[in-house]
Coordinates of C-alpha atoms (C1' of nucleotides) in Angstrom, one line a residue:
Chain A
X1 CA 0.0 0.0 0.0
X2 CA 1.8 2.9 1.0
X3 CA 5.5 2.8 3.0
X4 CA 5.8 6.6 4.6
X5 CA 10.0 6.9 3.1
X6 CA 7.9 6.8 -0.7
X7 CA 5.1 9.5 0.8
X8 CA 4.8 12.6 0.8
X9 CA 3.4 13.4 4.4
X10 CA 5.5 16.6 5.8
X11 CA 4.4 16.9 9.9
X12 CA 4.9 19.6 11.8
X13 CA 5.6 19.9 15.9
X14 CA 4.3 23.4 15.6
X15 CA 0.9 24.4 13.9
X16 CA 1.3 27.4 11.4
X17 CA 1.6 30.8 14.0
X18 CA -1.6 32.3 12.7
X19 CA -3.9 29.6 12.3
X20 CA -7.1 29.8 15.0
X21 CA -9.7 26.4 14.3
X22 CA -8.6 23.1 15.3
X23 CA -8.7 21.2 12.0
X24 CA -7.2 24.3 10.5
X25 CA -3.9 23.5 12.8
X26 CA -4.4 19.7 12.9
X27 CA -4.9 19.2 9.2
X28 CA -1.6 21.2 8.6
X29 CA 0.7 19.9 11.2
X30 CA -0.8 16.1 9.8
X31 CA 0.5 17.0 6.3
X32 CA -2.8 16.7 4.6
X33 CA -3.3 20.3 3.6
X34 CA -1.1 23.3 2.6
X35 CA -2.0 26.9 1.6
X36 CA -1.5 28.6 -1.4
X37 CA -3.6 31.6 -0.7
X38 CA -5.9 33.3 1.1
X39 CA -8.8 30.9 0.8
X40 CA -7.0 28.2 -1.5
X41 CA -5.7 25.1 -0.1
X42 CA -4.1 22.3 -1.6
X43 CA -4.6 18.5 -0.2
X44 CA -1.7 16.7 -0.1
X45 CA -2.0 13.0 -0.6
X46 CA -3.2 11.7 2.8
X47 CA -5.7 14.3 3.0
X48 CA -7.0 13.9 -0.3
X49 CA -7.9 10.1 0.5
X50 CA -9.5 11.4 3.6
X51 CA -11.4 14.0 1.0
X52 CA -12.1 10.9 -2.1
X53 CA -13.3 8.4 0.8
X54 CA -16.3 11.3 1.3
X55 CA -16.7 11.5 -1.8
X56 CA -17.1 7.7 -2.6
X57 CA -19.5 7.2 0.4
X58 CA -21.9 10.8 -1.4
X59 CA -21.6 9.1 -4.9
X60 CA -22.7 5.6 -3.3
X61 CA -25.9 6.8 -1.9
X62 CA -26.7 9.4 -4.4
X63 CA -26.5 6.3 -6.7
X64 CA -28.5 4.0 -4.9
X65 CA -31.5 7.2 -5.1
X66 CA -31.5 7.1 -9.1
X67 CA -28.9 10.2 -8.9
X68 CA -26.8 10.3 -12.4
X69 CA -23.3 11.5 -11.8
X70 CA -22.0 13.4 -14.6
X71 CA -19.8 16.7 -14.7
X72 CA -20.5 20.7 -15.8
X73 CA -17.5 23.0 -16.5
X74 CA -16.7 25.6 -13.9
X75 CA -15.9 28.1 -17.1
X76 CA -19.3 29.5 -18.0
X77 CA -20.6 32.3 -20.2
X78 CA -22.8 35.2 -18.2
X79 CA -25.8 35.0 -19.9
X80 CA -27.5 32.3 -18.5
X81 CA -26.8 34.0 -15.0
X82 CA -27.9 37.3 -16.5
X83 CA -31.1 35.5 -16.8
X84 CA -31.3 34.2 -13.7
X85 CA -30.6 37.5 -11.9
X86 CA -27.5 36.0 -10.3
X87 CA -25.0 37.8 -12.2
X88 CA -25.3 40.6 -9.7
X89 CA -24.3 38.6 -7.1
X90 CA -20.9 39.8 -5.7
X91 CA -19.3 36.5 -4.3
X92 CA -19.8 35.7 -8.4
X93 CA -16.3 36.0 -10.0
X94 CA -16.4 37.2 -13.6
X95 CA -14.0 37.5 -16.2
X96 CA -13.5 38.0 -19.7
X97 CA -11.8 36.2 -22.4
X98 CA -9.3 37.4 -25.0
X99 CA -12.9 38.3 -27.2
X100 CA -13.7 40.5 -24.5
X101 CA -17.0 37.7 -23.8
X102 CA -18.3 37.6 -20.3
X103 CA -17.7 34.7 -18.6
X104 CA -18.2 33.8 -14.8
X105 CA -16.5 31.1 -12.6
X106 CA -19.7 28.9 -11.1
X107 CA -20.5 29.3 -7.6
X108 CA -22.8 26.2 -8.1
X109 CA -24.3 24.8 -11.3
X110 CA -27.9 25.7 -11.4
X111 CA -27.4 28.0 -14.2
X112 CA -25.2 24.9 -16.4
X113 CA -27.8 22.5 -15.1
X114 CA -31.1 24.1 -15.9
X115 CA -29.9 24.9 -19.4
X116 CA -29.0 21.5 -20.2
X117 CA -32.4 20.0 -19.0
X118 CA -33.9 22.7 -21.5
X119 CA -32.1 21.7 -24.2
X120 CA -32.8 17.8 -23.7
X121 CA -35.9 17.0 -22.1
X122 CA -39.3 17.8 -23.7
X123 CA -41.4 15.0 -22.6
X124 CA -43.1 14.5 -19.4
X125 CA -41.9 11.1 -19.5
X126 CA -38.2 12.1 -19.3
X127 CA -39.8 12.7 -15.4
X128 CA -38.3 12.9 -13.3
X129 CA -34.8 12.8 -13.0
X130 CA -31.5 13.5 -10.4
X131 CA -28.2 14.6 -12.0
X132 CA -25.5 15.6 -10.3
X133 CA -21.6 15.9 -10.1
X134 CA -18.3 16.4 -7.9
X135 CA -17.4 19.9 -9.4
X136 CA -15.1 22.9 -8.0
X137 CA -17.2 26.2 -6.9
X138 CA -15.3 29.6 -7.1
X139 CA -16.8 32.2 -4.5
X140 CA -15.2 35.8 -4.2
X141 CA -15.6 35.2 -0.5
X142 CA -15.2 38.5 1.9
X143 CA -13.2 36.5 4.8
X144 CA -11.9 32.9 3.6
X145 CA -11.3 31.3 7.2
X146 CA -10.0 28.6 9.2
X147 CA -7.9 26.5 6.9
X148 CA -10.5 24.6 4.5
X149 CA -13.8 25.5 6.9
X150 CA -14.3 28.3 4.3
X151 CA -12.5 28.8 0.8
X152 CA -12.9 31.0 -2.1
X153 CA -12.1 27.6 -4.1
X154 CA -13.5 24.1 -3.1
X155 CA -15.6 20.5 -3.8
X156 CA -19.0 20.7 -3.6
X157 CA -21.2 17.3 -4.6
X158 CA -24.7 19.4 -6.0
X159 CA -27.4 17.4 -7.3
X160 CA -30.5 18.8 -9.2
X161 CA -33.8 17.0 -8.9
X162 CA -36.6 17.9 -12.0
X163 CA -39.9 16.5 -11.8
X164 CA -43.8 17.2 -12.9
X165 CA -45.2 19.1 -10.6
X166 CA -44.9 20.2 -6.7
X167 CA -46.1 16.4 -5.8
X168 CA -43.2 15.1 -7.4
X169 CA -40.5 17.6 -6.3
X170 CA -41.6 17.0 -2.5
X171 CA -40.6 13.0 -3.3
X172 CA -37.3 13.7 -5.0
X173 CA -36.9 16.2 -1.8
X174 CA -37.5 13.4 0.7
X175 CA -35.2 10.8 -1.0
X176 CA -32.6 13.3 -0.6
X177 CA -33.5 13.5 2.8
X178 CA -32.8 9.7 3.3
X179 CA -29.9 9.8 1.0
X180 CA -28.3 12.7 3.3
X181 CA -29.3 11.4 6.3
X182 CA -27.2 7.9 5.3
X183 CA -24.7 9.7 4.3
X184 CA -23.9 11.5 7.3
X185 CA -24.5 8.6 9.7
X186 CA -22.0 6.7 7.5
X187 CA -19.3 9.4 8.3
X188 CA -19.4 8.9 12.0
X189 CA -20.1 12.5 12.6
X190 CA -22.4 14.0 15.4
X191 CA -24.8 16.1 13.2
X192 CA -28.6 17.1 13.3
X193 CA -30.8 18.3 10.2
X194 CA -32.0 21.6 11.0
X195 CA -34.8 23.7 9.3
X196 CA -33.4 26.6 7.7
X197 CA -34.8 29.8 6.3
X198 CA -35.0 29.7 2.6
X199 CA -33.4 32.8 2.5
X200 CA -33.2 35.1 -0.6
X201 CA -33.5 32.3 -2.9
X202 CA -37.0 32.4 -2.2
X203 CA -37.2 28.8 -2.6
X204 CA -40.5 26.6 -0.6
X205 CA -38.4 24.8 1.8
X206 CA -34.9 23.9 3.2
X207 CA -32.7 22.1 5.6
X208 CA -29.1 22.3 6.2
X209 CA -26.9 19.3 7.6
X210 CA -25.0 20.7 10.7
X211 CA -21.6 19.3 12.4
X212 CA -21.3 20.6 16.1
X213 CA -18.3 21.7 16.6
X214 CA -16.3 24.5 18.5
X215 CA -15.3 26.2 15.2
X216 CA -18.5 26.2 13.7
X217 CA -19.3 29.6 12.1
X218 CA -23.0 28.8 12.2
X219 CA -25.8 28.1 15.6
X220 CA -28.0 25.6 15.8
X221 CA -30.8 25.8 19.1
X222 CA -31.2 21.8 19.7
X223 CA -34.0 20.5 22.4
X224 CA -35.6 17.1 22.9
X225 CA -36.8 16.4 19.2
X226 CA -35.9 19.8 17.9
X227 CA -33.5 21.2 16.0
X228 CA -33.1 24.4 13.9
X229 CA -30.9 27.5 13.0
X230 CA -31.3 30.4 14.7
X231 CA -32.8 32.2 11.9
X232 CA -35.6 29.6 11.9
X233 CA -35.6 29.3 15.8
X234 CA -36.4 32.7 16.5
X235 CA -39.0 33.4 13.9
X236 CA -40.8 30.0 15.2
X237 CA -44.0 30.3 16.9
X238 CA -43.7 27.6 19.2
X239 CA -40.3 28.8 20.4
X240 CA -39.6 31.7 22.8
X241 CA -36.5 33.3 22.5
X242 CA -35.9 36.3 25.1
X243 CA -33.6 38.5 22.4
X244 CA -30.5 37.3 24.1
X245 CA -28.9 34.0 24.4
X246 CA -32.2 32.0 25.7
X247 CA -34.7 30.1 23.9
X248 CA -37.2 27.8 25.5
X249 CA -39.9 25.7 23.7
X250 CA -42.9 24.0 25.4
X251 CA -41.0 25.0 29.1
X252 CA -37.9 23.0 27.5
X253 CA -34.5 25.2 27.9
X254 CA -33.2 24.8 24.3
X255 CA -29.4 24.6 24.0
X256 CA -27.6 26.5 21.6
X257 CA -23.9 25.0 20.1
X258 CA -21.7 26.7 17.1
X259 CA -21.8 24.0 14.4
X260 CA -20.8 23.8 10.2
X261 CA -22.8 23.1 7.5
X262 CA -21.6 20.0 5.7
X263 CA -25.0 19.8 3.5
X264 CA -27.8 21.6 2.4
X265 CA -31.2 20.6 0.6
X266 CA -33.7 22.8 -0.8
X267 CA -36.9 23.1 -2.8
X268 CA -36.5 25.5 -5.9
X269 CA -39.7 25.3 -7.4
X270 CA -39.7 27.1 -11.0
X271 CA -37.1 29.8 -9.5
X272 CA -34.7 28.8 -12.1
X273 CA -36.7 26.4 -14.9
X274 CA -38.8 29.3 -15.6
X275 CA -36.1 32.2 -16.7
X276 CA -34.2 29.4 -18.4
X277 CA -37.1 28.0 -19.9
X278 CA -36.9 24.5 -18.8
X279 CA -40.2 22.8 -19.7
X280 CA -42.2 19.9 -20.4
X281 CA -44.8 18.4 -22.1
X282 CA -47.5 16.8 -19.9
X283 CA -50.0 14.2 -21.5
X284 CA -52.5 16.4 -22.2
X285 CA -50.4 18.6 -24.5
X286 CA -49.9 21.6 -22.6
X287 CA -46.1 23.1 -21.8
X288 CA -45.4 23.5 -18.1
X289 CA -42.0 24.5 -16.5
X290 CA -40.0 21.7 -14.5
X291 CA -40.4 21.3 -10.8
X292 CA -36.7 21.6 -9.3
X293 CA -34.8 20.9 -6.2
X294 CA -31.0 21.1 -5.2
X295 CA -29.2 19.5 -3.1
X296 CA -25.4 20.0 -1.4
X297 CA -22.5 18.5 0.4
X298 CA -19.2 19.9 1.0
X299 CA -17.0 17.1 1.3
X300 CA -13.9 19.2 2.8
X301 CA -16.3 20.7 5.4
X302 CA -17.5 17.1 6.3
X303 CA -13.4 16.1 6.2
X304 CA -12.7 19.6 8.7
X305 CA -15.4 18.6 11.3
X306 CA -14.6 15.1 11.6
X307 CA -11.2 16.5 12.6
X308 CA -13.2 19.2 14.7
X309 CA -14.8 17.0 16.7
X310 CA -12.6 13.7 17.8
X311 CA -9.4 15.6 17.8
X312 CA -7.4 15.3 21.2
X313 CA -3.9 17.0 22.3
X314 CA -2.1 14.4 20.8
X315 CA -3.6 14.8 17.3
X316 CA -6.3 13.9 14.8
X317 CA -8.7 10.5 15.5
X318 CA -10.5 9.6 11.9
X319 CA -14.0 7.8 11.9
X320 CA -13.0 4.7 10.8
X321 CA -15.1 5.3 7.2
X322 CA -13.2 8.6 6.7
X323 CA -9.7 7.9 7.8
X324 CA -6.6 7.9 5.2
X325 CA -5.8 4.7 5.8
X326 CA -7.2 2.0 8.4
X327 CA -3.8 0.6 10.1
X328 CA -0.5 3.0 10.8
X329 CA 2.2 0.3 10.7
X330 CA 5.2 1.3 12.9
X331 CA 8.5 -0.7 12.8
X332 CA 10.9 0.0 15.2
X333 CA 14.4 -0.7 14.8
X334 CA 17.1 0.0 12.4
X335 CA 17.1 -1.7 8.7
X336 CA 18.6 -4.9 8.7
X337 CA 17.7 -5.6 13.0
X338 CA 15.4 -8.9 13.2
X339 CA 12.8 -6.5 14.3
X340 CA 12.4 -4.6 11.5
X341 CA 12.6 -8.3 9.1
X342 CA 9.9 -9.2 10.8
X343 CA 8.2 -5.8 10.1
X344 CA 8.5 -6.1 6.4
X345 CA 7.2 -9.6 6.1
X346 CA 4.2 -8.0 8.5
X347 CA 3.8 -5.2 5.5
X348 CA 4.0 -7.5 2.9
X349 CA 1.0 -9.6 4.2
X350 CA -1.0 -7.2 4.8
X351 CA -0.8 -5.0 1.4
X352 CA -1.2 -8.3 -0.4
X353 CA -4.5 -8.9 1.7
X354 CA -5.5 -5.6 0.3
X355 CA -5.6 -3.6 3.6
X356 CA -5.2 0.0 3.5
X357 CA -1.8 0.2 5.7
X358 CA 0.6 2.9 6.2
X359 CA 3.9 1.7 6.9
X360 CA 6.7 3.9 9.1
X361 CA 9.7 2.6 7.5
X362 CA 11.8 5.7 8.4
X363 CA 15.0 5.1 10.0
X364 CA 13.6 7.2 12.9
X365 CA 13.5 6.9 17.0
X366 CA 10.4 5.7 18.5
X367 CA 8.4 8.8 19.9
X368 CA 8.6 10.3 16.8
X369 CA 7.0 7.5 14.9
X370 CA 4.2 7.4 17.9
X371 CA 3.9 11.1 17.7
X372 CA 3.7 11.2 13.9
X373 CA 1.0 8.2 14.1
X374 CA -0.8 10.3 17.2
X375 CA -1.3 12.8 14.6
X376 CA -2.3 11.5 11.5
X377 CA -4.9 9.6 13.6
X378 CA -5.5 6.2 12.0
X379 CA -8.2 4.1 13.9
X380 CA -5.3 1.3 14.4
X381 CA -1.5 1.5 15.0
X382 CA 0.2 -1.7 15.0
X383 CA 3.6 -1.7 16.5
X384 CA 6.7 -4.4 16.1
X385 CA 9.4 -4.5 18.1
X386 CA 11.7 -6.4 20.1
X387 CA 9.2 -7.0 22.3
X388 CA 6.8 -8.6 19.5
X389 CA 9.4 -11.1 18.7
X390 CA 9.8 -12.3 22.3
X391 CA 6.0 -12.6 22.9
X392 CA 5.4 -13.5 18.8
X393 CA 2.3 -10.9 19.1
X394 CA 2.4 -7.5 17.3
X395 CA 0.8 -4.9 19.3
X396 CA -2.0 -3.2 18.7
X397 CA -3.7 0.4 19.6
X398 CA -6.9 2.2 19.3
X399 CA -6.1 5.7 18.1
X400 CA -9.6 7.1 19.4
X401 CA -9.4 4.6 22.9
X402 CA -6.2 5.5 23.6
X403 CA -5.3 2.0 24.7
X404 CA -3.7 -1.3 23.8
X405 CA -5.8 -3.8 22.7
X406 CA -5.0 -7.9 22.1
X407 CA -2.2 -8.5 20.2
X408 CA -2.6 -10.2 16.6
X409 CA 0.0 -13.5 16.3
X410 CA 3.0 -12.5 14.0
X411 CA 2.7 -15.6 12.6
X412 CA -0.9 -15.1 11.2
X413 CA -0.9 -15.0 7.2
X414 CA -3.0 -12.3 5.2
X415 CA -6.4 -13.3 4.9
X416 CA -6.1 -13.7 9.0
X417 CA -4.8 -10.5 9.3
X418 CA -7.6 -8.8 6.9
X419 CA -10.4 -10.6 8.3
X420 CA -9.1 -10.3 12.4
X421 CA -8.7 -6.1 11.4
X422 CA -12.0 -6.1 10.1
X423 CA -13.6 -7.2 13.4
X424 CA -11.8 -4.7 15.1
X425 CA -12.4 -2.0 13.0
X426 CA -16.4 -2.9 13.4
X427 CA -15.6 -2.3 16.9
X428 CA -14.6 0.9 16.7
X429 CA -16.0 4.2 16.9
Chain B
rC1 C1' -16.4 46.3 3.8
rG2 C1' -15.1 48.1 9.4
rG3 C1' -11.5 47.1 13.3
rG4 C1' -6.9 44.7 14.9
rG5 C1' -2.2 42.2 13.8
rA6 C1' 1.9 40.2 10.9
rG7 C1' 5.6 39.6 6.5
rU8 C1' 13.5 38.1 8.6
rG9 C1' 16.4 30.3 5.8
rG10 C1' 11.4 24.8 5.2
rC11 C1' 8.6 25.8 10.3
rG12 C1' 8.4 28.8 14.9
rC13 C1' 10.8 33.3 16.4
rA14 C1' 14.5 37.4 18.2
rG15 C1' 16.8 41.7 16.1
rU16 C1' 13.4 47.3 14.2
rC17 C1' 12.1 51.8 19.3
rU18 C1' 18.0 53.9 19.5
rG19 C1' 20.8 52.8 11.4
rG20 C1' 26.9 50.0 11.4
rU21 C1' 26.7 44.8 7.0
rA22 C1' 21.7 39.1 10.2
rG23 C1' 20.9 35.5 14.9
rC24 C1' 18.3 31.4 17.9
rG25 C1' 15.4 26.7 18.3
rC26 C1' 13.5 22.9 15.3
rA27 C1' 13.9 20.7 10.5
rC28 C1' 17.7 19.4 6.7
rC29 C1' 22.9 17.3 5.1
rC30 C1' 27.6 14.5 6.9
rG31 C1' 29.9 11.4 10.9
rG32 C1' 29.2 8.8 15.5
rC33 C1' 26.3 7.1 19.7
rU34 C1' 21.2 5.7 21.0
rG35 C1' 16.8 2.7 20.0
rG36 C1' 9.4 1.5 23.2
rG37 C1' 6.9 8.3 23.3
rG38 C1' 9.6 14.0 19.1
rG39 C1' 17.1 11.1 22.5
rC40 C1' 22.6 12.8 22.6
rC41 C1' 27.6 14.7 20.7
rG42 C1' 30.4 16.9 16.8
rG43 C1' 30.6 19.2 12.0
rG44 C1' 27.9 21.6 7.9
rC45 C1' 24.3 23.7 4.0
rG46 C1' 20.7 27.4 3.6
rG47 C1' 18.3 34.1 4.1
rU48 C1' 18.5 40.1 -2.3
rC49 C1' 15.0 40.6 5.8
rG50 C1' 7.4 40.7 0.9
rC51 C1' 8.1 44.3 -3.3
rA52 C1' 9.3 49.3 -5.3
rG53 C1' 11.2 54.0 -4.5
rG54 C1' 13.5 57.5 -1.2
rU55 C1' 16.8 59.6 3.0
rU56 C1' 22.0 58.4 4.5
rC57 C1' 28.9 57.3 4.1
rA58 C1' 25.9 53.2 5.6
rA59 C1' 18.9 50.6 5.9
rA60 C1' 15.9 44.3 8.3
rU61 C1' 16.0 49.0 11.2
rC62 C1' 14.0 55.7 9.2
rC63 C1' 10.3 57.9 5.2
rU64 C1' 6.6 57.1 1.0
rG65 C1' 4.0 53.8 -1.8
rU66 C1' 2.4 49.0 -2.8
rC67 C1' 1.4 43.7 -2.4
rU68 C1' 0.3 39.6 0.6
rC69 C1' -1.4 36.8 4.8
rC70 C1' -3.9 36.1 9.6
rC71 C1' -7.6 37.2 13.6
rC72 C1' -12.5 39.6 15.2
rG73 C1' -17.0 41.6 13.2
rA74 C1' -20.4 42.3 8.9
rC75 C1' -21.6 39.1 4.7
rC76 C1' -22.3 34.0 3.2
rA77 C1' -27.9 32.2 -3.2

RNA sequence: CGGGGAGUGGCGCAGUCUGGUAGCGCACCCGGCUGGGGGCCGGGCGGUCGCAGGUUCAAAUCCUGUCUCCCCGACCA
């Protein structure tokens, strides 16, 4: 799989001087991310399989709800935003080319989306239907922040549902719903779906996917069987809200707790099928505009609050569906000592059993092997040493316990190895 | 956009007030010791001090302009 002298994983003791959030710090000093600019982050190779394992875990259950993956160009001509009204919209980068033609850089892809539909569907029984794609967004953001919490570049997984009518909309919303809901719970991060406010889009309904966490820049008010934004919260008429921090609903003291929003889902309507003239033709011959919904997921933001919440002082502890690599392989001892022998052979089993290992083969002292694995937070570190080939077991930690569990024989071959890491990792948080 | 702060070797910093030809820790390279929680000793490499202009015999340091980055707030379709 991967042996850490052929990597490219550059840790730090010391988090970048300026940096404020958790995972903005953690992700750095872990060598998964690195600036380039205010807002624009490159992820290195451990952090990008942190980043494709989200995404493979959205595109399986967007899938599994009839959603078509395809992918839109970021490069866009204006008009179809002029005709939408959103090409006044400041966080909207615009450009020209060497013509002196407007183009923008998409923000998301309704515009590229809608158009499409227009041109291609013309029959109600091309009804309904999800595309969607894994597509950079480009926002002129006022304040990027917090390493990749909030960037002027980034991933965004947006789907577009198109349907009949208002009826079928609502059904494409609610698959979403379950879609999201698996999705998240798949991550192994603490989130709640909130109401939100529909905002200036104008649209007939939304909810936003929300990670508690201590750098969140949003709040959400949470009580027994409630949760919403604040926005929602205090324009509820069941909740009370006394204009500062306190909100109580049915007697119940409502908490409030800073969290991110991972996803999004929302109910368009016609907002965007009507100005780009994307319409149907129902059976009995009339032309009516298409019924649309959208639908997103940050996969960085969903990467950051994982980070968020299970860090500790010692580093980063992955979910075990999101982490880089399942088992952090440390061989102690110099090249060439029994020890380390024994560590190869270990390796060699184990990437030939197909399990996602990363290997410390650095000619390196101990604590900074632990540290290093510490940080990177794998769900398992297995250790050989001496000691291993004394007691013929390899030894064998939960990153997010913090403790040793049973050792796994040395002498165990592959398929043993995969199947007996496979149990524990079930175990695991 | 308002407020605050910062640009000096890969990272973290000192030096700037009071001008005199750049330093510390870590990292890196070489040699040796060590080998179960960032270990030790010795020897090295590496910096037009963000950029441009100015003042001066002399500028990291003073002046002017400019670029960039961070934090708080506002904003966040």
């Amino acid at each position: 799989m991967t042996r850490l002298t052929e990597y490219l994983l550059p840790t730090l003791k010391q988090a970048p001087a300026d940096a404020e959030a958790v995972s903005h710090k953690l992700m750095v000093r872990a060598g998964l991310i690195r600036q380039i600019g205010a807002g624009m982050w490159t992820w290195l190779p451990a952090g990008w399989r942190v980043h494709q394992k989200v995404v493979e875990i959205v595109r399986e259950e967007i899938d599994a709800i009839g959603g078509r993956e395809m992918l839109m160009p970021v490069l866009q001509p204006a008009e179809p935003w002029r005709k939408t009204g959103r090409l006044e919209i400041e966080e909207l980068f615009k450009l020209h080319d060497r013509k002196g033609s407007e183009l923008v850089l998409a923000m998301t892809h309704e515009e590229a989306v809608t158009t499409h539909v227009a041109q291609t569907v013309d029959s109600y029984r091309e009804l309904p239907l999800i595309l969607y794609h894994f597509q950079v967004k480009e926002r002129d953001e006022p304040r990027p922040r917090a390493g990749v919490l909030r960037t002027r570049e980034f991933v965004m997984k947006d789907s577009y549902s198109f349907d009949r009518d208002q009826a079928g909309m609502d059904e494409r919303y609610e698959l979403h719903v379950g879609a999201y809901d698996r999705i998240m719970r798949r991550t192994g991060l603490r989130f709640y779906r909130v109401e939100s406010d529909v905002g200036m889009m104008g649209g007939l309904g939304a909810h936003e996917y929300m990670a508690p966490c201590a750098a969140g820049e949003d709040e959400i008010v949470l009580g027994e069987g409630y949760a919403a934004n604040v926005e929602v919260a205090r324009t509820s008429p069941d909740v009370q809200w006394d204009g500062d921090g306190a909100y109580t609903r049915n007697g119940e003291t409502l908490r409030v707790e800073p969290a991110i929003e991972i996803g999004n889902i929302f109910k368009l309507g016609t907002r965007y099928s009507v100005p780009l003239a994307a319409t149907y033709v129902d059976q009995h011959g009339s032309e009516l505009p298409i019924w649309m919904g959208c639908y997103g997921i940050g996969p960085a933001r969903i990467v950051a609050a994982a980070v968020e919440q299970y860090a500790d002082e010692d580093g980063i502890s992955w979910p075990v569906a999101l982490a880089p690599f399942r088992v952090h392989l440390v061989g102690l001892g110099r090249a060439g000592t029994p020890e380390r022998e024994a560590t190869e052979q270990l390796y060699a089993k184990l990437v030939q059993a197909g399990v996602e290992v990363l290997y410390d083969d650095r000619d390196a002292g101990p604590g900074e092997k632990f540290a290093d694995a510490d940080l990177l937070g794998c769900p398992l570190r297995l250790t050989v040493g001496r000691k291993s080939l004394q007691s013929g077991e390899i030894e064998v930690r939960s990153r997010r316990a913090r403790e040793q569990l049973a050792g796994l024989p040395l002498q165990a071959d592959g398929p043993q190895f995969a199947r007996l890491l496979d149990e524990l990792c079930r175990d695991l948080p």
